[in-house]
PDB file of C-alpha atoms and ligand atoms in Angstrom:
ATOM      1  CA  MET A  60       5.866 -44.595  36.625  1.00  0.00           C
ATOM      2  CA  THR A  61       6.377 -46.104  40.007  1.00  0.00           C
ATOM      3  CA  ILE A  62       8.231 -44.389  42.710  1.00  0.00           C
ATOM      4  CA  GLY A  63      10.617 -46.898  44.162  1.00  0.00           C
ATOM      5  CA  PRO A  64      12.349 -46.724  47.486  1.00  0.00           C
ATOM      6  CA  ASP A  65      15.389 -44.993  45.880  1.00  0.00           C
ATOM      7  CA  HIS A  66      13.381 -42.105  44.516  1.00  0.00           C
ATOM      8  CA  ASP A  67      11.625 -39.474  46.343  1.00  0.00           C
ATOM      9  CA  GLY A  68       8.946 -37.265  44.743  1.00  0.00           C
ATOM     10  CA  ALA A  69      11.268 -34.290  44.395  1.00  0.00           C
ATOM     11  CA  ASP A  70      13.704 -36.184  42.090  1.00  0.00           C
ATOM     12  CA  VAL A  71      10.891 -37.295  39.787  1.00  0.00           C
ATOM     13  CA  ALA A  72       9.444 -33.759  39.671  1.00  0.00           C
ATOM     14  CA  LEU A  73      12.862 -32.318  38.840  1.00  0.00           C
ATOM     15  CA  ARG A  74      13.370 -34.754  35.968  1.00  0.00           C
ATOM     16  CA  ILE A  75       9.946 -34.099  34.533  1.00  0.00           C
ATOM     17  CA  GLU A  76      10.379 -30.314  34.801  1.00  0.00           C
ATOM     18  CA  ARG A  77      13.721 -30.460  33.075  1.00  0.00           C
ATOM     19  CA  ARG A  78      12.247 -32.482  30.221  1.00  0.00           C
ATOM     20  CA  TRP A  79       9.447 -29.972  29.748  1.00  0.00           C
ATOM     21  CA  ALA A  80      11.924 -27.048  29.942  1.00  0.00           C
ATOM     22  CA  ILE A  81      14.038 -28.596  27.160  1.00  0.00           C
ATOM     23  CA  LEU A  82      10.931 -29.126  25.052  1.00  0.00           C
ATOM     24  CA  ALA A  83       9.827 -25.552  25.484  1.00  0.00           C
ATOM     25  CA  PHE A  84      13.328 -24.350  24.605  1.00  0.00           C
ATOM     26  CA  VAL A  85      13.443 -26.497  21.470  1.00  0.00           C
ATOM     27  CA  ILE A  86      10.072 -25.094  20.378  1.00  0.00           C
ATOM     28  CA  VAL A  87      11.225 -21.444  20.856  1.00  0.00           C
ATOM     29  CA  LEU A  88      14.442 -22.252  19.015  1.00  0.00           C
ATOM     30  CA  LEU A  89      12.563 -23.832  16.153  1.00  0.00           C
ATOM     31  CA  LEU A  90      10.216 -20.877  15.812  1.00  0.00           C
ATOM     32  CA  THR A  91      13.202 -18.424  15.866  1.00  0.00           C
ATOM     33  CA  VAL A  92      14.894 -20.327  13.104  1.00  0.00           C
ATOM     34  CA  LEU A  93      11.685 -20.396  11.029  1.00  0.00           C
ATOM     35  CA  ALA A  94      11.078 -16.679  11.467  1.00  0.00           C
ATOM     36  CA  ALA A  95      14.677 -15.819  10.607  1.00  0.00           C
ATOM     37  CA  ALA A  96      14.621 -18.062   7.586  1.00  0.00           C
ATOM     38  CA  ALA A  97      11.314 -16.550   6.345  1.00  0.00           C
ATOM     39  CA  GLY A  98      12.604 -13.010   6.991  1.00  0.00           C
ATOM     40  CA  ILE A  99      15.931 -13.574   5.158  1.00  0.00           C
ATOM     41  CA  HIS A 100      14.222 -15.332   2.279  1.00  0.00           C
ATOM     42  CA  GLY A 101      11.745 -12.397   1.892  1.00  0.00           C
ATOM     43  CA  ALA A 102      14.590  -9.880   2.004  1.00  0.00           C
ATOM     44  CA  VAL A 103      16.823 -11.572  -0.579  1.00  0.00           C
ATOM     45  CA  MET A 104      14.210 -12.613  -3.007  1.00  0.00           C
ATOM     46  CA  PRO A 105      12.796 -10.066  -5.523  1.00  0.00           C
ATOM     47  CA  GLN A 106       9.169  -9.158  -5.267  1.00  0.00           C
ATOM     48  CA  GLY A 107       6.796 -11.347  -7.292  1.00  0.00           C
ATOM     49  CA  GLN A 108       5.678  -8.421  -9.440  1.00  0.00           C
ATOM     50  CA  VAL A 109       7.602  -5.120  -9.875  1.00  0.00           C
ATOM     51  CA  GLU A 110       6.715  -2.475 -12.422  1.00  0.00           C
ATOM     52  CA  ILE A 111       9.386   0.023 -13.156  1.00  0.00           C
ATOM     53  CA  VAL A 112       9.202   3.373 -14.789  1.00  0.00           C
ATOM     54  CA  ASP A 113      11.963   5.960 -15.475  1.00  0.00           C
ATOM     55  CA  PRO A 114      11.212   9.001 -13.262  1.00  0.00           C
ATOM     56  CA  ARG A 115      13.226  11.250 -15.597  1.00  0.00           C
ATOM     57  CA  LEU A 116      10.907  10.506 -18.480  1.00  0.00           C
ATOM     58  CA  LEU A 117       7.526  10.614 -16.687  1.00  0.00           C
ATOM     59  CA  HIS A 118       6.544  13.984 -18.174  1.00  0.00           C
ATOM     60  CA  ILE A 119       7.771  13.136 -21.642  1.00  0.00           C
ATOM     61  CA  ARG A 120       6.361   9.777 -22.562  1.00  0.00           C
ATOM     62  CA  GLY A 121       4.614   6.729 -21.270  1.00  0.00           C
ATOM     63  CA  GLU A 122       1.677   6.071 -18.927  1.00  0.00           C
ATOM     64  CA  PHE A 123       2.346   9.002 -16.607  1.00  0.00           C
ATOM     65  CA  VAL A 124       2.439  11.938 -19.014  1.00  0.00           C
ATOM     66  CA  GLU A 125       0.313  14.753 -17.752  1.00  0.00           C
ATOM     67  CA  SER A 126      -2.467  14.285 -20.292  1.00  0.00           C
ATOM     68  CA  ASN A 127      -2.961  10.678 -19.067  1.00  0.00           C
ATOM     69  CA  LEU A 128      -3.185  11.578 -15.373  1.00  0.00           C
ATOM     70  CA  GLY A 129      -6.483  11.592 -13.536  1.00  0.00           C
ATOM     71  CA  THR A 130      -9.407   9.205 -13.656  1.00  0.00           C
ATOM     72  CA  ALA A 131     -10.079   7.093 -16.728  1.00  0.00           C
ATOM     73  CA  LEU A 132     -13.215   5.098 -17.468  1.00  0.00           C
ATOM     74  CA  GLU A 133     -11.846   2.109 -19.327  1.00  0.00           C
ATOM     75  CA  PRO A 134     -13.653   0.538 -22.262  1.00  0.00           C
ATOM     76  CA  ASP A 135     -14.526  -2.538 -20.084  1.00  0.00           C
ATOM     77  CA  GLY A 136     -16.273  -0.259 -17.547  1.00  0.00           C
ATOM     78  CA  SER A 137     -13.502  -0.353 -14.968  1.00  0.00           C
ATOM     79  CA  VAL A 138     -11.991   2.752 -13.515  1.00  0.00           C
ATOM     80  CA  THR A 139      -8.296   3.584 -13.265  1.00  0.00           C
ATOM     81  CA  VAL A 140      -6.765   6.484 -11.470  1.00  0.00           C
ATOM     82  CA  ARG A 141      -3.263   7.575 -12.426  1.00  0.00           C
ATOM     83  CA  ALA A 142      -1.423  10.063 -10.238  1.00  0.00           C
ATOM     84  CA  ILE A 143       2.103  11.268  -9.556  1.00  0.00           C
ATOM     85  CA  GLY A 144       3.691  12.897  -6.491  1.00  0.00           C
ATOM     86  CA  GLN A 145       6.451  15.402  -6.772  1.00  0.00           C
ATOM     87  CA  GLN A 146       7.988  18.006  -4.413  1.00  0.00           C
ATOM     88  CA  TYR A 147       5.527  19.345  -3.242  1.00  0.00           C
ATOM     89  CA  SER A 148       2.213  18.442  -4.825  1.00  0.00           C
ATOM     90  CA  PHE A 149       0.222  15.553  -6.308  1.00  0.00           C
ATOM     91  CA  THR A 150      -1.105  15.616  -9.873  1.00  0.00           C
ATOM     92  CA  PRO A 151      -4.034  15.787 -10.059  1.00  0.00           C
ATOM     93  CA  GLN A 152      -4.630  17.870  -6.976  1.00  0.00           C
ATOM     94  CA  CYS A 153      -8.181  16.518  -6.685  1.00  0.00           C
ATOM     95  CA  ILE A 154      -8.889  12.915  -7.612  1.00  0.00           C
ATOM     96  CA  LEU A 155     -12.425  12.181  -8.766  1.00  0.00           C
ATOM     97  CA  VAL A 156     -13.764   8.684  -8.317  1.00  0.00           C
ATOM     98  CA  PRO A 157     -17.202   7.013  -8.370  1.00  0.00           C
ATOM     99  CA  ALA A 158     -18.706   5.353  -5.324  1.00  0.00           C
ATOM    100  CA  GLU A 159     -19.535   1.565  -5.316  1.00  0.00           C
ATOM    101  CA  THR A 160     -17.007   0.886  -8.033  1.00  0.00           C
ATOM    102  CA  LYS A 161     -13.769  -1.027  -7.993  1.00  0.00           C
ATOM    103  CA  ILE A 162     -11.042   1.443  -8.729  1.00  0.00           C
ATOM    104  CA  SER A 163      -7.434   0.669  -9.679  1.00  0.00           C
ATOM    105  CA  PHE A 164      -4.933   3.261  -8.481  1.00  0.00           C
ATOM    106  CA  ARG A 165      -1.593   3.524 -10.227  1.00  0.00           C
ATOM    107  CA  GLY A 166       0.970   6.057  -9.047  1.00  0.00           C
ATOM    108  CA  THR A 167       4.621   6.865  -8.980  1.00  0.00           C
ATOM    109  CA  SER A 168       6.952   9.740  -7.951  1.00  0.00           C
ATOM    110  CA  ALA A 169       8.939  12.147 -10.062  1.00  0.00           C
ATOM    111  CA  ASP A 170      11.633  12.763  -7.462  1.00  0.00           C
ATOM    112  CA  VAL A 171      11.702  11.331  -3.904  1.00  0.00           C
ATOM    113  CA  VAL A 172       9.580   8.967  -1.913  1.00  0.00           C
ATOM    114  CA  HIS A 173       6.179  10.361  -1.055  1.00  0.00           C
ATOM    115  CA  GLY A 174       3.279   8.965   0.917  1.00  0.00           C
ATOM    116  CA  PHE A 175      -0.141   8.241  -0.538  1.00  0.00           C
ATOM    117  CA  LEU A 176      -2.748   8.079   2.149  1.00  0.00           C
ATOM    118  CA  ILE A 177      -6.491   8.650   1.808  1.00  0.00           C
ATOM    119  CA  ALA A 178      -7.801   9.854   5.117  1.00  0.00           C
ATOM    120  CA  GLY A 179     -10.763   7.949   6.526  1.00  0.00           C
ATOM    121  CA  THR A 180      -9.873   4.732   4.673  1.00  0.00           C
ATOM    122  CA  ASN A 181      -7.242   2.026   5.085  1.00  0.00           C
ATOM    123  CA  LEU A 182      -5.557   3.069   1.823  1.00  0.00           C
ATOM    124  CA  ASN A 183      -1.902   3.802   2.564  1.00  0.00           C
ATOM    125  CA  GLU A 184       0.835   3.393  -0.016  1.00  0.00           C
ATOM    126  CA  MET A 185       4.167   4.910  -0.939  1.00  0.00           C
ATOM    127  CA  LEU A 186       5.024   6.520  -4.228  1.00  0.00           C
ATOM    128  CA  VAL A 187       8.600   5.455  -4.968  1.00  0.00           C
ATOM    129  CA  PRO A 188      10.626   6.956  -7.852  1.00  0.00           C
ATOM    130  CA  GLY A 189      11.359   4.274 -10.430  1.00  0.00           C
ATOM    131  CA  TYR A 190       8.477   2.072  -9.477  1.00  0.00           C
ATOM    132  CA  VAL A 191       4.760   1.941 -10.077  1.00  0.00           C
ATOM    133  CA  SER A 192       2.622   1.590  -6.934  1.00  0.00           C
ATOM    134  CA  SER A 193      -0.753  -0.005  -7.623  1.00  0.00           C
ATOM    135  CA  PHE A 194      -3.666  -1.044  -5.496  1.00  0.00           C
ATOM    136  CA  THR A 195      -7.370  -1.316  -5.784  1.00  0.00           C
ATOM    137  CA  ALA A 196      -9.995   0.433  -3.727  1.00  0.00           C
ATOM    138  CA  ARG A 197     -13.748   0.762  -3.360  1.00  0.00           C
ATOM    139  CA  PHE A 198     -15.576   3.681  -1.830  1.00  0.00           C
ATOM    140  CA  ASP A 199     -19.039   2.827  -0.399  1.00  0.00           C
ATOM    141  CA  ALA A 200     -20.479   6.359  -0.297  1.00  0.00           C
ATOM    142  CA  PRO A 201     -19.937   9.784  -1.850  1.00  0.00           C
ATOM    143  CA  GLY A 202     -17.842  12.172   0.168  1.00  0.00           C
ATOM    144  CA  GLU A 203     -14.536  13.978   0.377  1.00  0.00           C
ATOM    145  CA  HIS A 204     -11.262  12.788   1.753  1.00  0.00           C
ATOM    146  CA  VAL A 205      -8.048  14.597   2.264  1.00  0.00           C
ATOM    147  CA  MET A 206      -4.925  13.017   0.920  1.00  0.00           C
ATOM    148  CA  PRO A 207      -1.834  14.258   2.823  1.00  0.00           C
ATOM    149  CA  CYS A 208       1.651  13.151   1.918  1.00  0.00           C
ATOM    150  CA  HIS A 209       2.706  11.268   5.023  1.00  0.00           C
ATOM    151  CA  GLU A 210       6.354  10.602   4.179  1.00  0.00           C
ATOM    152  CA  PHE A 211       8.837  13.353   4.875  1.00  0.00           C
ATOM    153  CA  CYS A 212       9.939  14.505   1.500  1.00  0.00           C
ATOM    154  CA  GLY A 213      11.620  17.861   2.083  1.00  0.00           C
ATOM    155  CA  THR A 214      11.037  21.383   3.338  1.00  0.00           C
ATOM    156  CA  GLY A 215       7.626  21.609   1.666  1.00  0.00           C
ATOM    157  CA  HIS A 216       6.337  18.275   2.970  1.00  0.00           C
ATOM    158  CA  GLU A 217       3.676  19.601   5.286  1.00  0.00           C
ATOM    159  CA  GLY A 218       2.124  21.621   2.466  1.00  0.00           C
ATOM    160  CA  MET A 219       1.866  18.540   0.175  1.00  0.00           C
ATOM    161  CA  TRP A 220      -1.649  17.231   0.045  1.00  0.00           C
ATOM    162  CA  ALA A 221      -4.511  16.651  -2.321  1.00  0.00           C
ATOM    163  CA  ARG A 222      -8.194  15.699  -2.136  1.00  0.00           C
ATOM    164  CA  VAL A 223     -10.173  12.702  -3.197  1.00  0.00           C
ATOM    165  CA  LYS A 224     -13.776  13.409  -4.146  1.00  0.00           C
ATOM    166  CA  VAL A 225     -16.151  10.417  -4.289  1.00  0.00           C
ATOM    167  CA  VAL A 226     -19.311  11.111  -6.286  1.00  0.00           C
ATOM    168  CA  ASP A 227     -22.257   8.808  -6.990  1.00  0.00           C
ATOM    169  CA  LYS A 228     -21.765   6.366  -9.823  1.00  0.00           C
ATOM    170  CA  GLN A 229     -24.277   7.970 -12.274  1.00  0.00           C
ATOM    171  CA  SER A 230     -22.828  11.390 -11.846  1.00  0.00           C
ATOM    172  CA  PHE A 231     -19.388  10.062 -12.563  1.00  0.00           C
ATOM    173  CA  LEU A 232     -20.592   8.210 -15.647  1.00  0.00           C
ATOM    174  CA  ASP A 233     -22.231  11.396 -16.900  1.00  0.00           C
ATOM    175  CA  GLN A 234     -18.935  13.260 -16.573  1.00  0.00           C
ATOM    176  CA  ALA A 235     -16.932  10.391 -18.106  1.00  0.00           C
ATOM    177  CA  LYS A 236     -19.125   9.844 -21.170  1.00  0.00           C
ATOM    178  CA  ASP A 237     -17.003  12.133 -23.366  1.00  0.00           C
ATOM    179  CA  GLY A 238     -13.903  10.174 -22.607  1.00  0.00           C
ATOM    180  CA  GLY A 239     -10.607  11.688 -21.541  1.00  0.00           C
ATOM    181  CA  ARG A 240      -9.178  11.982 -18.051  1.00  0.00           C
ATOM    182  CA  LEU A 241     -11.279  13.307 -15.168  1.00  0.00           C
ATOM    183  CA  SER A 242     -10.345  15.123 -12.061  1.00  0.00           C
ATOM    184  CA  CYS A 243     -12.097  17.422  -9.646  1.00  0.00           C
ATOM    185  CA  VAL A 244      -9.494  20.252  -9.718  1.00  0.00           C
ATOM    186  CA  GLY A 245     -11.482  23.504  -9.505  1.00  0.00           C
ATOM    187  CA  GLN A 246     -14.701  21.691  -8.504  1.00  0.00           C
TER     188      GLN A 246
HETATM  189 CU1  CUA B 333       5.696  14.448  -0.283  1.00  0.00          CU
HETATM  190 CU2  CUA B 333       5.929  14.468   2.041  1.00  0.00          CU
END
């Protein structure tokens, strides 16, 4: 661009600045529209995978009856933990898992929303009545973790907590060889 006799440098600078300001505004506007569209889409669409369970029947039939809670060594060698939260405790009160093993956790609530957090790890879920919460985890080393409910669930909330005991894999397999559901309640 040449600066002719009719233009001084300030005019040119102003025009260029305005052009860049408009461009920046358009970019911000575009990002805002994209973020809003993504947020609204996520809020109105159902989740890809939702498992529902009737909280009134948990104790009577289905996957979360008391005899099926705890840690199961599945026939294919994988490990599944099933637990429920209710005002104001978890069942089982002590969850036994092997180290260095992929573990599937499946949990739900019998009444209100509870938190499911294993201290010292990044495992943090909610137990929501009517839904199954599931996630996988792996513990590198034996040890004990506290598992406090971290979602206010009523007057007994602060007393609602359980433990997770991680034992070495062989010790777990020895305890699991007779089948059934394992926990570390009383250990
Ligand atoms: Cu359960 Cu707080």
